[in-house]
Amino acid sequence: MHDIPFFQTENGIASLILKEIVYKKIAYIRIQNALHPDALLQECIDFCRAVGAEQIFATGNNHLTKYPLYTSIVDMACNKNEIPIVNLNLVPADKDNYEQWRRIYNERMYSVPNAATITLQDADKQIPGSFFVYEKET
């Protein structure tokens, strides 16, 4: 299932993230511009349900603040000098081991709310900077 970057109706424009319907039955709505936010939101919800979403989350408009917050995106960073020294191996993901890396990632992240599923088509975007991390045998 493909995402719809511009879902346009007479009530406004939204982006629909649909790819997780296939894996988790979850869809995400980001309202871009709305003349009638309630009506646009309902049209988006109806569309997402029609294509198989069982859970739907929305953001992008002040009108949505009346609904409870489900999640927020946090930029995580740390001072690398504060990372403890541990006995680990790092193996870069590459075209030869990408399928294994993708399978492990999807299995481990399946139950994490809002974690995106990695597809085979995502390989070109995911391989650079991805690693297997495992404890060295002693």
PDB file of C-alpha atoms in Angstrom:
ATOM      1  CA  MET A   1       0.000   0.000   0.000  1.00  0.00           C
ATOM      2  CA  HIS A   2       1.376   3.421  -0.929  1.00  0.00           C
ATOM      3  CA  ASP A   3       1.214   6.584   1.140  1.00  0.00           C
ATOM      4  CA  ILE A   4      -0.813   9.484  -0.287  1.00  0.00           C
ATOM      5  CA  PRO A   5       1.168  12.720   0.130  1.00  0.00           C
ATOM      6  CA  PHE A   6      -1.728  14.926  -1.003  1.00  0.00           C
ATOM      7  CA  PHE A   7      -5.208  13.670  -0.164  1.00  0.00           C
ATOM      8  CA  GLN A   8      -7.289  16.599  -1.377  1.00  0.00           C
ATOM      9  CA  THR A   9     -10.995  17.178  -0.837  1.00  0.00           C
ATOM     10  CA  GLU A  10     -13.198  20.262  -0.848  1.00  0.00           C
ATOM     11  CA  ASN A  11     -12.507  20.484   2.901  1.00  0.00           C
ATOM     12  CA  GLY A  12      -8.713  20.664   2.673  1.00  0.00           C
ATOM     13  CA  ILE A  13      -5.512  18.709   2.097  1.00  0.00           C
ATOM     14  CA  ALA A  14      -3.960  15.970   4.210  1.00  0.00           C
ATOM     15  CA  SER A  15      -1.173  13.433   3.891  1.00  0.00           C
ATOM     16  CA  LEU A  16      -2.079   9.815   4.566  1.00  0.00           C
ATOM     17  CA  ILE A  17       0.584   7.363   5.700  1.00  0.00           C
ATOM     18  CA  LEU A  18      -0.855   4.011   4.696  1.00  0.00           C
ATOM     19  CA  LYS A  19       2.103   1.633   4.382  1.00  0.00           C
ATOM     20  CA  GLU A  20       1.698   0.397   7.981  1.00  0.00           C
ATOM     21  CA  ILE A  21      -1.836  -0.849   7.225  1.00  0.00           C
ATOM     22  CA  VAL A  22      -0.283  -3.903   5.561  1.00  0.00           C
ATOM     23  CA  TYR A  23       1.892  -4.731   8.569  1.00  0.00           C
ATOM     24  CA  LYS A  24       0.109  -3.358  11.637  1.00  0.00           C
ATOM     25  CA  LYS A  25      -3.364  -2.225  10.466  1.00  0.00           C
ATOM     26  CA  ILE A  26      -2.388   1.356  11.464  1.00  0.00           C
ATOM     27  CA  ALA A  27      -2.741   4.574   9.429  1.00  0.00           C
ATOM     28  CA  TYR A  28      -1.533   8.099  10.118  1.00  0.00           C
ATOM     29  CA  ILE A  29      -3.107  11.374   8.996  1.00  0.00           C
ATOM     30  CA  ARG A  30      -1.247  14.679   8.806  1.00  0.00           C
ATOM     31  CA  ILE A  31      -3.570  17.576   8.059  1.00  0.00           C
ATOM     32  CA  GLN A  32      -1.762  20.067   5.829  1.00  0.00           C
ATOM     33  CA  ASN A  33      -4.416  22.735   5.276  1.00  0.00           C
ATOM     34  CA  ALA A  34      -8.073  22.611   6.210  1.00  0.00           C
ATOM     35  CA  LEU A  35     -11.062  24.848   5.531  1.00  0.00           C
ATOM     36  CA  HIS A  36     -13.238  22.503   7.596  1.00  0.00           C
ATOM     37  CA  PRO A  37     -10.959  20.403   9.866  1.00  0.00           C
ATOM     38  CA  ASP A  38     -13.714  18.151  11.264  1.00  0.00           C
ATOM     39  CA  ALA A  39     -15.028  17.286   7.817  1.00  0.00           C
ATOM     40  CA  LEU A  40     -11.546  16.718   6.373  1.00  0.00           C
ATOM     41  CA  LEU A  41     -10.566  14.543   9.314  1.00  0.00           C
ATOM     42  CA  GLN A  42     -13.712  12.444   8.891  1.00  0.00           C
ATOM     43  CA  GLU A  43     -13.048  11.987   5.150  1.00  0.00           C
ATOM     44  CA  CYS A  44      -9.496  10.882   5.920  1.00  0.00           C
ATOM     45  CA  ILE A  45     -10.664   8.483   8.633  1.00  0.00           C
ATOM     46  CA  ASP A  46     -13.304   6.988   6.338  1.00  0.00           C
ATOM     47  CA  PHE A  47     -10.723   6.444   3.582  1.00  0.00           C
ATOM     48  CA  CYS A  48      -8.205   4.861   5.969  1.00  0.00           C
ATOM     49  CA  ARG A  49     -10.844   2.507   7.380  1.00  0.00           C
ATOM     50  CA  ALA A  50     -12.007   1.577   3.871  1.00  0.00           C
ATOM     51  CA  VAL A  51      -8.484   0.427   2.952  1.00  0.00           C
ATOM     52  CA  GLY A  52      -8.044  -1.639   6.113  1.00  0.00           C
ATOM     53  CA  ALA A  53      -6.830   0.545   8.987  1.00  0.00           C
ATOM     54  CA  GLU A  54      -8.026  -0.526  12.406  1.00  0.00           C
ATOM     55  CA  GLN A  55      -6.153   2.213  14.301  1.00  0.00           C
ATOM     56  CA  ILE A  56      -5.762   5.767  12.993  1.00  0.00           C
ATOM     57  CA  PHE A  57      -3.696   8.621  14.411  1.00  0.00           C
ATOM     58  CA  ALA A  58      -3.847  12.251  13.285  1.00  0.00           C
ATOM     59  CA  THR A  59      -1.793  15.411  13.717  1.00  0.00           C
ATOM     60  CA  GLY A  60      -1.058  18.711  11.998  1.00  0.00           C
ATOM     61  CA  ASN A  61      -3.846  21.067  12.986  1.00  0.00           C
ATOM     62  CA  ASN A  62      -4.574  23.059  16.146  1.00  0.00           C
ATOM     63  CA  HIS A  63      -8.112  21.738  15.924  1.00  0.00           C
ATOM     64  CA  LEU A  64      -6.780  18.296  16.905  1.00  0.00           C
ATOM     65  CA  THR A  65      -5.543  19.463  20.316  1.00  0.00           C
ATOM     66  CA  LYS A  66      -8.931  18.507  21.767  1.00  0.00           C
ATOM     67  CA  TYR A  67      -7.985  14.846  21.239  1.00  0.00           C
ATOM     68  CA  PRO A  68      -5.559  13.054  23.593  1.00  0.00           C
ATOM     69  CA  LEU A  69      -1.910  12.961  22.554  1.00  0.00           C
ATOM     70  CA  TYR A  70      -0.848   9.445  21.612  1.00  0.00           C
ATOM     71  CA  THR A  71       2.783   9.980  20.757  1.00  0.00           C
ATOM     72  CA  SER A  72       5.358  12.641  20.088  1.00  0.00           C
ATOM     73  CA  ILE A  73       8.581  12.587  18.108  1.00  0.00           C
ATOM     74  CA  VAL A  74      11.740  13.193  20.100  1.00  0.00           C
ATOM     75  CA  ASP A  75      15.193  13.832  18.687  1.00  0.00           C
ATOM     76  CA  MET A  76      17.548  11.667  20.722  1.00  0.00           C
ATOM     77  CA  ALA A  77      21.236  12.447  21.050  1.00  0.00           C
ATOM     78  CA  CYS A  78      24.018  12.027  23.568  1.00  0.00           C
ATOM     79  CA  ASN A  79      27.597  12.985  24.226  1.00  0.00           C
ATOM     80  CA  LYS A  80      29.637  10.089  22.811  1.00  0.00           C
ATOM     81  CA  ASN A  81      32.225  10.576  25.565  1.00  0.00           C
ATOM     82  CA  GLU A  82      29.555   9.486  28.067  1.00  0.00           C
ATOM     83  CA  ILE A  83      28.883   6.153  26.338  1.00  0.00           C
ATOM     84  CA  PRO A  84      30.426   3.353  28.408  1.00  0.00           C
ATOM     85  CA  ILE A  85      33.096   1.108  26.904  1.00  0.00           C
ATOM     86  CA  VAL A  86      31.546  -2.291  26.183  1.00  0.00           C
ATOM     87  CA  ASN A  87      32.637  -5.426  24.397  1.00  0.00           C
ATOM     88  CA  LEU A  88      30.578  -5.127  21.181  1.00  0.00           C
ATOM     89  CA  ASN A  89      30.992  -5.759  17.484  1.00  0.00           C
ATOM     90  CA  LEU A  90      29.545  -3.465  14.841  1.00  0.00           C
ATOM     91  CA  VAL A  91      28.931  -4.928  11.411  1.00  0.00           C
ATOM     92  CA  PRO A  92      27.719  -2.478   8.755  1.00  0.00           C
ATOM     93  CA  ALA A  93      24.539  -3.443   6.931  1.00  0.00           C
ATOM     94  CA  ASP A  94      25.130  -3.908   3.217  1.00  0.00           C
ATOM     95  CA  LYS A  95      23.358  -5.399   0.212  1.00  0.00           C
ATOM     96  CA  ASP A  96      24.500  -8.907   1.215  1.00  0.00           C
ATOM     97  CA  ASN A  97      23.042  -8.860   4.744  1.00  0.00           C
ATOM     98  CA  TYR A  98      20.284  -6.262   4.372  1.00  0.00           C
ATOM     99  CA  GLU A  99      17.431  -8.781   4.289  1.00  0.00           C
ATOM    100  CA  GLN A 100      18.598 -10.272   7.599  1.00  0.00           C
ATOM    101  CA  TRP A 101      19.000  -6.780   9.119  1.00  0.00           C
ATOM    102  CA  ARG A 102      15.516  -5.789   7.895  1.00  0.00           C
ATOM    103  CA  ARG A 103      13.907  -8.976   9.253  1.00  0.00           C
ATOM    104  CA  ILE A 104      15.504  -8.540  12.703  1.00  0.00           C
ATOM    105  CA  TYR A 105      14.550  -4.845  12.830  1.00  0.00           C
ATOM    106  CA  ASN A 106      10.911  -5.553  11.880  1.00  0.00           C
ATOM    107  CA  GLU A 107      10.617  -8.398  14.417  1.00  0.00           C
ATOM    108  CA  ARG A 108      12.054  -6.283  17.249  1.00  0.00           C
ATOM    109  CA  MET A 109      10.140  -3.097  16.404  1.00  0.00           C
ATOM    110  CA  TYR A 110       6.753  -4.696  15.648  1.00  0.00           C
ATOM    111  CA  SER A 111       5.305  -3.987  19.091  1.00  0.00           C
ATOM    112  CA  VAL A 112       6.823  -0.495  19.419  1.00  0.00           C
ATOM    113  CA  PRO A 113       4.093   2.108  18.883  1.00  0.00           C
ATOM    114  CA  ASN A 114       4.622   4.181  15.729  1.00  0.00           C
ATOM    115  CA  ALA A 115       7.818   2.376  14.689  1.00  0.00           C
ATOM    116  CA  ALA A 116       7.860   2.209  10.905  1.00  0.00           C
ATOM    117  CA  THR A 117       8.144  -1.139   9.168  1.00  0.00           C
ATOM    118  CA  ILE A 118      11.156  -1.357   6.855  1.00  0.00           C
ATOM    119  CA  THR A 119      10.335  -2.734   3.394  1.00  0.00           C
ATOM    120  CA  LEU A 120      12.660  -4.102   0.719  1.00  0.00           C
ATOM    121  CA  GLN A 121      12.094  -0.886  -1.230  1.00  0.00           C
ATOM    122  CA  ASP A 122      13.558   1.071   1.705  1.00  0.00           C
ATOM    123  CA  ALA A 123      16.995  -0.553   1.276  1.00  0.00           C
ATOM    124  CA  ASP A 124      18.692   2.357  -0.513  1.00  0.00           C
ATOM    125  CA  LYS A 125      17.601   4.747   2.244  1.00  0.00           C
ATOM    126  CA  GLN A 126      18.304   2.387   5.167  1.00  0.00           C
ATOM    127  CA  ILE A 127      21.598   0.675   4.367  1.00  0.00           C
ATOM    128  CA  PRO A 128      23.892   3.700   4.782  1.00  0.00           C
ATOM    129  CA  GLY A 129      24.405   4.130   8.525  1.00  0.00           C
ATOM    130  CA  SER A 130      22.730   0.855   9.607  1.00  0.00           C
ATOM    131  CA  PHE A 131      24.646  -1.685  11.677  1.00  0.00           C
ATOM    132  CA  PHE A 132      24.318  -5.050  13.353  1.00  0.00           C
ATOM    133  CA  VAL A 133      25.430  -4.623  16.957  1.00  0.00           C
ATOM    134  CA  TYR A 134      26.220  -7.716  19.011  1.00  0.00           C
ATOM    135  CA  GLU A 135      28.184  -8.661  22.079  1.00  0.00           C
ATOM    136  CA  LYS A 136      31.617 -10.161  21.421  1.00  0.00           C
ATOM    137  CA  GLU A 137      32.138 -13.688  22.640  1.00  0.00           C
ATOM    138  CA  THR A 138      34.755 -13.838  25.372  1.00  0.00           C
TER     139      THR A 138
END
